[in-house]
PDB file of C-alpha atoms in Angstrom:
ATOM      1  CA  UNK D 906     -55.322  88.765-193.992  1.00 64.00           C
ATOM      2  CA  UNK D 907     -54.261  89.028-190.592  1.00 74.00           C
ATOM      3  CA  UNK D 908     -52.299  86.279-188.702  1.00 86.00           C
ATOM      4  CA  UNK D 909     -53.578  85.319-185.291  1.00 92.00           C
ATOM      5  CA  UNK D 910     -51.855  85.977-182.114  1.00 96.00           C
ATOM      6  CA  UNK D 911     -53.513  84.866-179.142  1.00 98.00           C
ATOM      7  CA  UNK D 912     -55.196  81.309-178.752  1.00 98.00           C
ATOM      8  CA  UNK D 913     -57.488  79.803-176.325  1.00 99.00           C
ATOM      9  CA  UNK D 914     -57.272  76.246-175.722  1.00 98.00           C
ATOM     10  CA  UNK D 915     -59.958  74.599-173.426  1.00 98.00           C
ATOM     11  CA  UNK D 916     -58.804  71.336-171.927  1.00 97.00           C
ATOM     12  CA  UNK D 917     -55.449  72.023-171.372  1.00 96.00           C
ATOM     13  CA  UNK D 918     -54.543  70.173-168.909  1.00 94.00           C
ATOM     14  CA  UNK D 919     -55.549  66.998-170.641  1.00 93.00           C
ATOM     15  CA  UNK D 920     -53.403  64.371-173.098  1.00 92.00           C
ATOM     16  CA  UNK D 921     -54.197  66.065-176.061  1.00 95.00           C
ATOM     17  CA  UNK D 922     -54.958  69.994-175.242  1.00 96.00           C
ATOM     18  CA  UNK D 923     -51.164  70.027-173.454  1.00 95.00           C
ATOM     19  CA  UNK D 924     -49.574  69.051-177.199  1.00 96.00           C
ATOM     20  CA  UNK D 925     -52.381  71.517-178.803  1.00 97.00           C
ATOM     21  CA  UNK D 926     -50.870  74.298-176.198  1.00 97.00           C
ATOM     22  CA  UNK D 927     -47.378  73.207-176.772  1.00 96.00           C
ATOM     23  CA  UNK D 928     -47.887  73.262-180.920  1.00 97.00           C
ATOM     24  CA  UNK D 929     -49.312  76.980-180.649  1.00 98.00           C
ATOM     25  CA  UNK D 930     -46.253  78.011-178.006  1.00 97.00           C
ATOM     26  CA  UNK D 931     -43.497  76.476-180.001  1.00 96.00           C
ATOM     27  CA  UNK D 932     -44.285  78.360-182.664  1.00 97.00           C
ATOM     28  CA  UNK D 933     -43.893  81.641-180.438  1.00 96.00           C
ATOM     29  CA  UNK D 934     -47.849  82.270-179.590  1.00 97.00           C
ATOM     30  CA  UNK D 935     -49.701  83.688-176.778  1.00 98.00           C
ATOM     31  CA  UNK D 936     -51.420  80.625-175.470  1.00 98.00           C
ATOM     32  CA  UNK D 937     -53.800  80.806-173.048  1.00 97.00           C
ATOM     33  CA  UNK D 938     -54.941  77.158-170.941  1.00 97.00           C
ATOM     34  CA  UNK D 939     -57.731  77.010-169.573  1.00 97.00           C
ATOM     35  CA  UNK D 940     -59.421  73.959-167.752  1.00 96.00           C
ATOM     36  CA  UNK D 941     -61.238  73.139-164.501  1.00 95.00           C
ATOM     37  CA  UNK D 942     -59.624  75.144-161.796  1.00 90.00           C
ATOM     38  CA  UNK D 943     -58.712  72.066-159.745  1.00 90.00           C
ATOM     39  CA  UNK D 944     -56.939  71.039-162.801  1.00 89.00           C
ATOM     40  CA  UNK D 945     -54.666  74.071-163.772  1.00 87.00           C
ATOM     41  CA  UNK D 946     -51.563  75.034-161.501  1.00 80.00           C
ATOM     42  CA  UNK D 947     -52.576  76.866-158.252  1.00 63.00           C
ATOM     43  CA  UNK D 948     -55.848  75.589-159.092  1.00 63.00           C
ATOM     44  CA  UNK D 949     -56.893  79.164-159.594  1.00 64.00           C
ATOM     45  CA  UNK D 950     -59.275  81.051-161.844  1.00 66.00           C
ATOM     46  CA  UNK D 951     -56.883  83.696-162.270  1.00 76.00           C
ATOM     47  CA  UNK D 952     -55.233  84.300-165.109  1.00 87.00           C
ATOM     48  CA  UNK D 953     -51.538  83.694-164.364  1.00 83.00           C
ATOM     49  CA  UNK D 954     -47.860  82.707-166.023  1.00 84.00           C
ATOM     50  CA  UNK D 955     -46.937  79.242-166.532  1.00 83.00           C
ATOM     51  CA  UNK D 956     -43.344  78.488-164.262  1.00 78.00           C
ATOM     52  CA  UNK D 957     -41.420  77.366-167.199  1.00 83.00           C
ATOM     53  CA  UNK D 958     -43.324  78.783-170.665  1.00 89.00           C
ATOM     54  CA  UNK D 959     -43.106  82.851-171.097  1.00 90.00           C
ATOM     55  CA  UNK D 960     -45.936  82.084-173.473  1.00 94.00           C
ATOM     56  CA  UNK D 961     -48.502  79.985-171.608  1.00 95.00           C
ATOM     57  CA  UNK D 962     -50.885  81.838-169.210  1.00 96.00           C
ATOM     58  CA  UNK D 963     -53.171  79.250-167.097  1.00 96.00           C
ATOM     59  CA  UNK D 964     -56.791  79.875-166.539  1.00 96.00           C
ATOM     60  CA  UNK D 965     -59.520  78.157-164.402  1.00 95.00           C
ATOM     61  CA  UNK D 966     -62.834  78.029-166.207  1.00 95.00           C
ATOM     62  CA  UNK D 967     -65.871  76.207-165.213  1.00 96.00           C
ATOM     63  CA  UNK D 968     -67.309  75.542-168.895  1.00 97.00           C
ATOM     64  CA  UNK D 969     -70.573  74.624-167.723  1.00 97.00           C
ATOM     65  CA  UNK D 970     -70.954  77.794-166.247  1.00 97.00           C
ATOM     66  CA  UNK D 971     -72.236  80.804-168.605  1.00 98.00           C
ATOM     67  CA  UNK D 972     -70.943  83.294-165.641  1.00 97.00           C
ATOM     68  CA  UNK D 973     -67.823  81.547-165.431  1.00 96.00           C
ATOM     69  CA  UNK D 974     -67.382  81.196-169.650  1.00 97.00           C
ATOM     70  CA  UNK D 975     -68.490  85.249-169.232  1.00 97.00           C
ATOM     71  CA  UNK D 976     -65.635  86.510-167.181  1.00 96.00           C
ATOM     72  CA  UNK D 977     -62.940  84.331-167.995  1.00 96.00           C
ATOM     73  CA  UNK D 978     -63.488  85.847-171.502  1.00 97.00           C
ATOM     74  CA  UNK D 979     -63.651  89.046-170.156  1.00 96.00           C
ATOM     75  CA  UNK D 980     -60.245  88.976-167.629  1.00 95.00           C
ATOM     76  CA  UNK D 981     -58.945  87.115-170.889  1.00 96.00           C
ATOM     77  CA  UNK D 982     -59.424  90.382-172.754  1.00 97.00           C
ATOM     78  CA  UNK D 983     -58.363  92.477-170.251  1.00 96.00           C
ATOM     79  CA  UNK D 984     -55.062  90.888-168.879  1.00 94.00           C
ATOM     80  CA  UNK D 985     -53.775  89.431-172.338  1.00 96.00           C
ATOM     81  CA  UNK D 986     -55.577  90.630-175.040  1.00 97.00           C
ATOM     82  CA  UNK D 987     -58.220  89.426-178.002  1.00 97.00           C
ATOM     83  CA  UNK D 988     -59.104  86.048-178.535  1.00 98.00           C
ATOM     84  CA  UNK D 989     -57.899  85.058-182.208  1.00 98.00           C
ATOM     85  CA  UNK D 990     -58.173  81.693-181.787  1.00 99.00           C
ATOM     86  CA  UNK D 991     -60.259  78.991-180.221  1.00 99.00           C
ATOM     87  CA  UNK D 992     -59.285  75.192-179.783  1.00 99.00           C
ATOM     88  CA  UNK D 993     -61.649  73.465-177.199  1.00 99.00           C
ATOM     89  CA  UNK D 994     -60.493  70.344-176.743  1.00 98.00           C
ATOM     90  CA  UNK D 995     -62.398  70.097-173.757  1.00 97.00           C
ATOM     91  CA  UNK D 996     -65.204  67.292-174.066  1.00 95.00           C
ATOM     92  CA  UNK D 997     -65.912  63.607-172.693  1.00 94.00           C
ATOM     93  CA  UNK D 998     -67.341  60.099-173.487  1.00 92.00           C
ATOM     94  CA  UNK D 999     -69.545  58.176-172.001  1.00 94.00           C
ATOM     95  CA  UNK D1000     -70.024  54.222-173.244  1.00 93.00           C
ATOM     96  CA  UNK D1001     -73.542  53.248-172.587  1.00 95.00           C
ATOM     97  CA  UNK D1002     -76.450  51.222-174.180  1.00 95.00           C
ATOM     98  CA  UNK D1003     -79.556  53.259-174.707  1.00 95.00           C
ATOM     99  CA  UNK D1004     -81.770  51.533-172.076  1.00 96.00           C
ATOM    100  CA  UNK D1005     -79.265  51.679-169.655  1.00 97.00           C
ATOM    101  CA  UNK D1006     -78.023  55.680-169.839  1.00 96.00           C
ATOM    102  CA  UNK D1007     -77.840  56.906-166.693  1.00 98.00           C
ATOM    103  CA  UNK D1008     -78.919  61.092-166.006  1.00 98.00           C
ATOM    104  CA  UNK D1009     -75.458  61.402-164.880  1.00 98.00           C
ATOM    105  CA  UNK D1010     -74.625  60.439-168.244  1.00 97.00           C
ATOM    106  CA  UNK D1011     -76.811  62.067-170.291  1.00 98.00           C
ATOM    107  CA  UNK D1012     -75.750  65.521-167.972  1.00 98.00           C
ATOM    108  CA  UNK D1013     -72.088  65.431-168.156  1.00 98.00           C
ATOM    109  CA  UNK D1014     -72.163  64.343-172.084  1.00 98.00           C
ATOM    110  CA  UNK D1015     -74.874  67.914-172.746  1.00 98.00           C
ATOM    111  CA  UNK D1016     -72.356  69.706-170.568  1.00 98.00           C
ATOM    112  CA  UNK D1017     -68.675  68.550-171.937  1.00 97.00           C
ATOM    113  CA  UNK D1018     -69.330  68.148-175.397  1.00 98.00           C
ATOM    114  CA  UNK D1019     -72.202  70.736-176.412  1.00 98.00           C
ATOM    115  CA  UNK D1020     -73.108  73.089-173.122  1.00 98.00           C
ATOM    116  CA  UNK D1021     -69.213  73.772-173.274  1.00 98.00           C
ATOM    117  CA  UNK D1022     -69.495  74.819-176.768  1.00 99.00           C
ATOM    118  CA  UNK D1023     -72.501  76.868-177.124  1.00 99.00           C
ATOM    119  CA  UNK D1024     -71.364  79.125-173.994  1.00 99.00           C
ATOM    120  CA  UNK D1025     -67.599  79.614-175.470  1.00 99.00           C
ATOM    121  CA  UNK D1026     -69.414  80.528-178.401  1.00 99.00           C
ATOM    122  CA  UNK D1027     -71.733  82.655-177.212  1.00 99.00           C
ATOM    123  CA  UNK D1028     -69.137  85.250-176.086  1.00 99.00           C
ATOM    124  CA  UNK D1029     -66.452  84.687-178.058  1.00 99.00           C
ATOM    125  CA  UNK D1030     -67.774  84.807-181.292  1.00 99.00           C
ATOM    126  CA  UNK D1031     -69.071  88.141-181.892  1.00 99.00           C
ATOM    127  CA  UNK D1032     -65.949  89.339-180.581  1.00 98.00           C
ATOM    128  CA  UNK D1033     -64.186  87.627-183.538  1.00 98.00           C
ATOM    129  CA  UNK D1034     -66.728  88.980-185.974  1.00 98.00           C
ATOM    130  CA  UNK D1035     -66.400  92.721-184.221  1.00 98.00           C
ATOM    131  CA  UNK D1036     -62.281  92.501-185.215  1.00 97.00           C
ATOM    132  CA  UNK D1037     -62.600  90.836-188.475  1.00 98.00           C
ATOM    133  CA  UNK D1038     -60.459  88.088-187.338  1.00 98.00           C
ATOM    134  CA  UNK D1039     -61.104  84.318-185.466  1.00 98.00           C
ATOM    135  CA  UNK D1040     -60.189  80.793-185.681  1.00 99.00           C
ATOM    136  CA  UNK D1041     -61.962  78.169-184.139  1.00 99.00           C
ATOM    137  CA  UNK D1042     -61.760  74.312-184.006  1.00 99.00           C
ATOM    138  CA  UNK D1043     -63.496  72.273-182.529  1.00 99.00           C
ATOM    139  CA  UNK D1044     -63.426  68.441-181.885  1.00 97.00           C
ATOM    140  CA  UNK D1045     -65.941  66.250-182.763  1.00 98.00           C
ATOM    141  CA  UNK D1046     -65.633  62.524-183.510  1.00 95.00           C
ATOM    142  CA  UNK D1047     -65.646  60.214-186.550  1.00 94.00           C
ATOM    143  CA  UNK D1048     -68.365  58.076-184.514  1.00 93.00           C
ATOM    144  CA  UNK D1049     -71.192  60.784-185.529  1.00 96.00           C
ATOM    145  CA  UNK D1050     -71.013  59.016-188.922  1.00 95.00           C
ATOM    146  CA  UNK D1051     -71.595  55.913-188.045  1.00 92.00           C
ATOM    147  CA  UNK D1052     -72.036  55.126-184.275  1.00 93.00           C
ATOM    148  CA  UNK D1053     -71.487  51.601-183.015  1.00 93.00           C
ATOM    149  CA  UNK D1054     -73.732  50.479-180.737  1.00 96.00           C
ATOM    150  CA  UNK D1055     -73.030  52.126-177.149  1.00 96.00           C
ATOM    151  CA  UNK D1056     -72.143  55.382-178.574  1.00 95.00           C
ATOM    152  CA  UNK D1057     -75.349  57.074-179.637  1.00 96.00           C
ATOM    153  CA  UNK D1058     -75.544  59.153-176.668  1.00 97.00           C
ATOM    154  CA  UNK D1059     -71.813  60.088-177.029  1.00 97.00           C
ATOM    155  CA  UNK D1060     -72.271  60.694-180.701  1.00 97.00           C
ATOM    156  CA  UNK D1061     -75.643  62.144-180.497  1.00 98.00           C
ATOM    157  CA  UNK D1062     -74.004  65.258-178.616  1.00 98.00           C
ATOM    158  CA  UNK D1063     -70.821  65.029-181.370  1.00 98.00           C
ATOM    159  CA  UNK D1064     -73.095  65.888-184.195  1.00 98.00           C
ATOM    160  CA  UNK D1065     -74.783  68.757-182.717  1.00 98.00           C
ATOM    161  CA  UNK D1066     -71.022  70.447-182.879  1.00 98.00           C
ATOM    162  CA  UNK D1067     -71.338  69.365-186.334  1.00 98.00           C
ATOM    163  CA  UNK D1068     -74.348  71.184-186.939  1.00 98.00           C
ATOM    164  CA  UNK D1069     -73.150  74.222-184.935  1.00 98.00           C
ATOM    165  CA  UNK D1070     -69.663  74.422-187.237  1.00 99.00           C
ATOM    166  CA  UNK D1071     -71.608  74.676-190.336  1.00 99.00           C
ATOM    167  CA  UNK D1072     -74.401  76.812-189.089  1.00 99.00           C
ATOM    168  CA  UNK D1073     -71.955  79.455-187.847  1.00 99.00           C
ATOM    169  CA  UNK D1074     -69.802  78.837-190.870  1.00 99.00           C
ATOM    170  CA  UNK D1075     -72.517  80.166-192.864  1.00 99.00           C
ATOM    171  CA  UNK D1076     -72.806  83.381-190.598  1.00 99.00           C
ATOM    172  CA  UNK D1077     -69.327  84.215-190.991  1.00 99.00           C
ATOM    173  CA  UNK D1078     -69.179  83.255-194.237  1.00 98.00           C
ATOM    174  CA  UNK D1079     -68.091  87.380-195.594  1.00 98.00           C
ATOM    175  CA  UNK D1080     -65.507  87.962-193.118  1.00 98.00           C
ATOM    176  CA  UNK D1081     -61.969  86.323-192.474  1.00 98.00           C
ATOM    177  CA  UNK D1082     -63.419  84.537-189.344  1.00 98.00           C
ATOM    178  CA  UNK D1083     -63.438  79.963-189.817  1.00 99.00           C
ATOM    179  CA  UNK D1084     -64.675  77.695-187.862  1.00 99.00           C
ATOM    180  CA  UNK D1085     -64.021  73.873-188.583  1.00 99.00           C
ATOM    181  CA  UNK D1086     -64.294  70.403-186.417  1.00 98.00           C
ATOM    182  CA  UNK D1087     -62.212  67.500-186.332  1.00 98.00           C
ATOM    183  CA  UNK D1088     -63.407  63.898-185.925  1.00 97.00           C
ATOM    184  CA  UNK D1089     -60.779  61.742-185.230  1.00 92.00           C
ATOM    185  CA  UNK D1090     -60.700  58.087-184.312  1.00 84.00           C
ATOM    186  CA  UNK D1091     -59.515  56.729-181.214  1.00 79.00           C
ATOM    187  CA  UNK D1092     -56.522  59.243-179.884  1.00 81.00           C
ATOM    188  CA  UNK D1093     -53.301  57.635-178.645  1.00 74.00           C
ATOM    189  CA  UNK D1094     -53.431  58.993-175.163  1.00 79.00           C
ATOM    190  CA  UNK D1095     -52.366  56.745-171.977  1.00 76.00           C
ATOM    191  CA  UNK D1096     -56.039  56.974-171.158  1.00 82.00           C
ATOM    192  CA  UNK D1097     -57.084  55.290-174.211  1.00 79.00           C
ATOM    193  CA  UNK D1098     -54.231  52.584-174.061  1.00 80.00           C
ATOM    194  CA  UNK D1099     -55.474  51.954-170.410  1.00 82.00           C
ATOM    195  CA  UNK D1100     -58.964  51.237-171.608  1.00 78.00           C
ATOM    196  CA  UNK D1101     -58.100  49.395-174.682  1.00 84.00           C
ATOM    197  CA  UNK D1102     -54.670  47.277-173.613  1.00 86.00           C
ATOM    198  CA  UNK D1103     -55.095  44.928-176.906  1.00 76.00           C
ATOM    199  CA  UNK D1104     -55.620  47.323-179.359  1.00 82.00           C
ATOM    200  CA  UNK D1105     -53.078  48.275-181.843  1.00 77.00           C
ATOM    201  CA  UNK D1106     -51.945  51.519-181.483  1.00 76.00           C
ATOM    202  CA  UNK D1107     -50.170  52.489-184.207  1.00 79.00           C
ATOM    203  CA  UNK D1108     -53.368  52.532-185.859  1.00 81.00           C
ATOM    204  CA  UNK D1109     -54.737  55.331-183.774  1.00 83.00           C
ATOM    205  CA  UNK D1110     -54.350  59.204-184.433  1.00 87.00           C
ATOM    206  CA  UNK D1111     -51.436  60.341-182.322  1.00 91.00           C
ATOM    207  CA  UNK D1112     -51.731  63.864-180.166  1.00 89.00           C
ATOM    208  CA  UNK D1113     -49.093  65.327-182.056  1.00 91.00           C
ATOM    209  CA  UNK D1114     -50.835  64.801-185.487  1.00 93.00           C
ATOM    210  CA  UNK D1115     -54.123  66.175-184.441  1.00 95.00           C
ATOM    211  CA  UNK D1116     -51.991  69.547-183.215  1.00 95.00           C
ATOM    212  CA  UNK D1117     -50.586  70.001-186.402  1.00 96.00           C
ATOM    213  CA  UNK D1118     -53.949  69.835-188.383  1.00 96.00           C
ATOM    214  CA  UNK D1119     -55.227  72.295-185.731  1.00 98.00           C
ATOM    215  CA  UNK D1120     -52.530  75.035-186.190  1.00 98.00           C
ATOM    216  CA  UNK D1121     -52.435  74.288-189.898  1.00 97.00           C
ATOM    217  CA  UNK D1122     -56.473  75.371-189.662  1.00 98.00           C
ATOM    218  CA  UNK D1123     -55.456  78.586-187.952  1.00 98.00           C
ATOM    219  CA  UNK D1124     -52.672  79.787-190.507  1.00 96.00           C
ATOM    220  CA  UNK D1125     -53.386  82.174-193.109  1.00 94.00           C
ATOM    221  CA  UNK D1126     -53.035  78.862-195.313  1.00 94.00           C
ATOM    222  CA  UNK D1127     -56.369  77.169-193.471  1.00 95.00           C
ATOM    223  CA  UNK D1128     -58.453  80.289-194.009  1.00 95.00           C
ATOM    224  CA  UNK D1129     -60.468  79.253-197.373  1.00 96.00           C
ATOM    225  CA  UNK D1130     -61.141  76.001-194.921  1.00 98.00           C
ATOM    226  CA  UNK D1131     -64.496  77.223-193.623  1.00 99.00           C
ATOM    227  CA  UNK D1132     -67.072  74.628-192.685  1.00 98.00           C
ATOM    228  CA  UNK D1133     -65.298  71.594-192.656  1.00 99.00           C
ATOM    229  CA  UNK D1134     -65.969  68.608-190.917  1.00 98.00           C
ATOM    230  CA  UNK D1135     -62.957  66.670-191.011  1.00 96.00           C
ATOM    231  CA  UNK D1136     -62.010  63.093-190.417  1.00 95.00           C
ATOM    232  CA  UNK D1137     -59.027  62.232-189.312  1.00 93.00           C
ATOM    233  CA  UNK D1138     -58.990  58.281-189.252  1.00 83.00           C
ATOM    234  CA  UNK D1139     -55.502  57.356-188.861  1.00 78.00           C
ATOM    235  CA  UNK D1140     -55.490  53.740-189.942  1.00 74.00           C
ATOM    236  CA  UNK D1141     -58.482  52.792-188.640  1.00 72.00           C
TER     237      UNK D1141
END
């Protein structure tokens, strides 16, 4: 069983991919960060060596795109190496009741949470199945068990990345490739304490616990974790 080397982390630049990036680096990994290009340093979408980490190599990647998803893969390959690992923390919520969804929110949840996904997937996975090696999480949420009211269209494209981790679970069932998703709670980000001021937070799922459970998933010690859909509640 092979140990991973390289990891792709989508959302990077947000609250919780930075501690996901930070997790994988510590621990003396090639990380590569990709987000929006006006959100990585240089806002480029070439690949290119953080300041201050030797490990961390920034990436600007449109995830809506499929041409965009297609050669950032691709210059990934070429300029660092295979793709081991996939974390894409990259996503977004929308609160909205059902008669009162907007298109703009019906587009950017399709695109962030599911268009996002299906692309990475697309060309990433057959790579991992070609080398006989791949971890992938990705993050869904606890609320496509039991959405409260306001969340359905949120949730609704949640539980199609449910449906995708155990659909391509089964098709790399054989090999020493995983895929698993995470549905946490409410995150302790500043974000979140913004929106919520009264809530208690030391009932929430803190960053730094959700990036151990993710590198724990891609150590030789997660792979017989295949499939998984895993809550992560907190105290909530």
């Amino acid at each position: 069983m092979a140990a991973i080397q390289r990891v792709l982390v989508t959302g990077a630049a947000g609250a919780l991919g930075s501690r996901v990036c930070a997790r994988f680096s510590e621990a003396g990994l090639t990380v590569i960060a990709a987000d929006l290009p006006q959100a990585v340093p240089a806002e480029s979408t070439e690949i290119h060596a953080d300041a201050d980490d030797k490990n961390l190599h920034w990436i600007g990647l449109d995830l809506r795109e499929p041409a965009a998803v297609r050669d950032g893969v691709d210059a990934i390959e070429k300029n660092i190496g295979a793709i081991d690992a996939l974390v894409h923390c990259a996503g977004g919520f929308r609160w909205a009741l059902m008669g009162e969804v907007s298109d703009d929110d019906i587009d950017f949840l399709l695109d962030a949470n599911l268009r996002s996904s299906l692309l990475l997937l697309r060309e990433i996975l057959p790579k991992m199945k070609a080398q006989n090696l791949g971890r992938i999480v990705l993050m869904s949420s606890k609320s496509t068990l039991n959405p409260q009211q306001g969340e359905g269209p949120y949730a609704a494209t949640k539980a199609a990345l449910n449906a995708l981790t155990k659909s391509v679970a089964d098709e790399v069932k054989a090999l020493d490739v995983t895929i698993n998703a995470l549905l946490p709670t409410v995150i302790d980000t500043p974000a979140n304490r913004d929106a919520m001021p009264d809530s208690d937070f030391d009932k929430w799922v803190t960053r730094d616990q959700l990036a151990d459970i993710i590198f724990g998933l891609t150590q030789p010690t997660g792979a017989p974790i295949n499939g998984a859909l895993i809550p992560v509640s907190g105290k909530m």
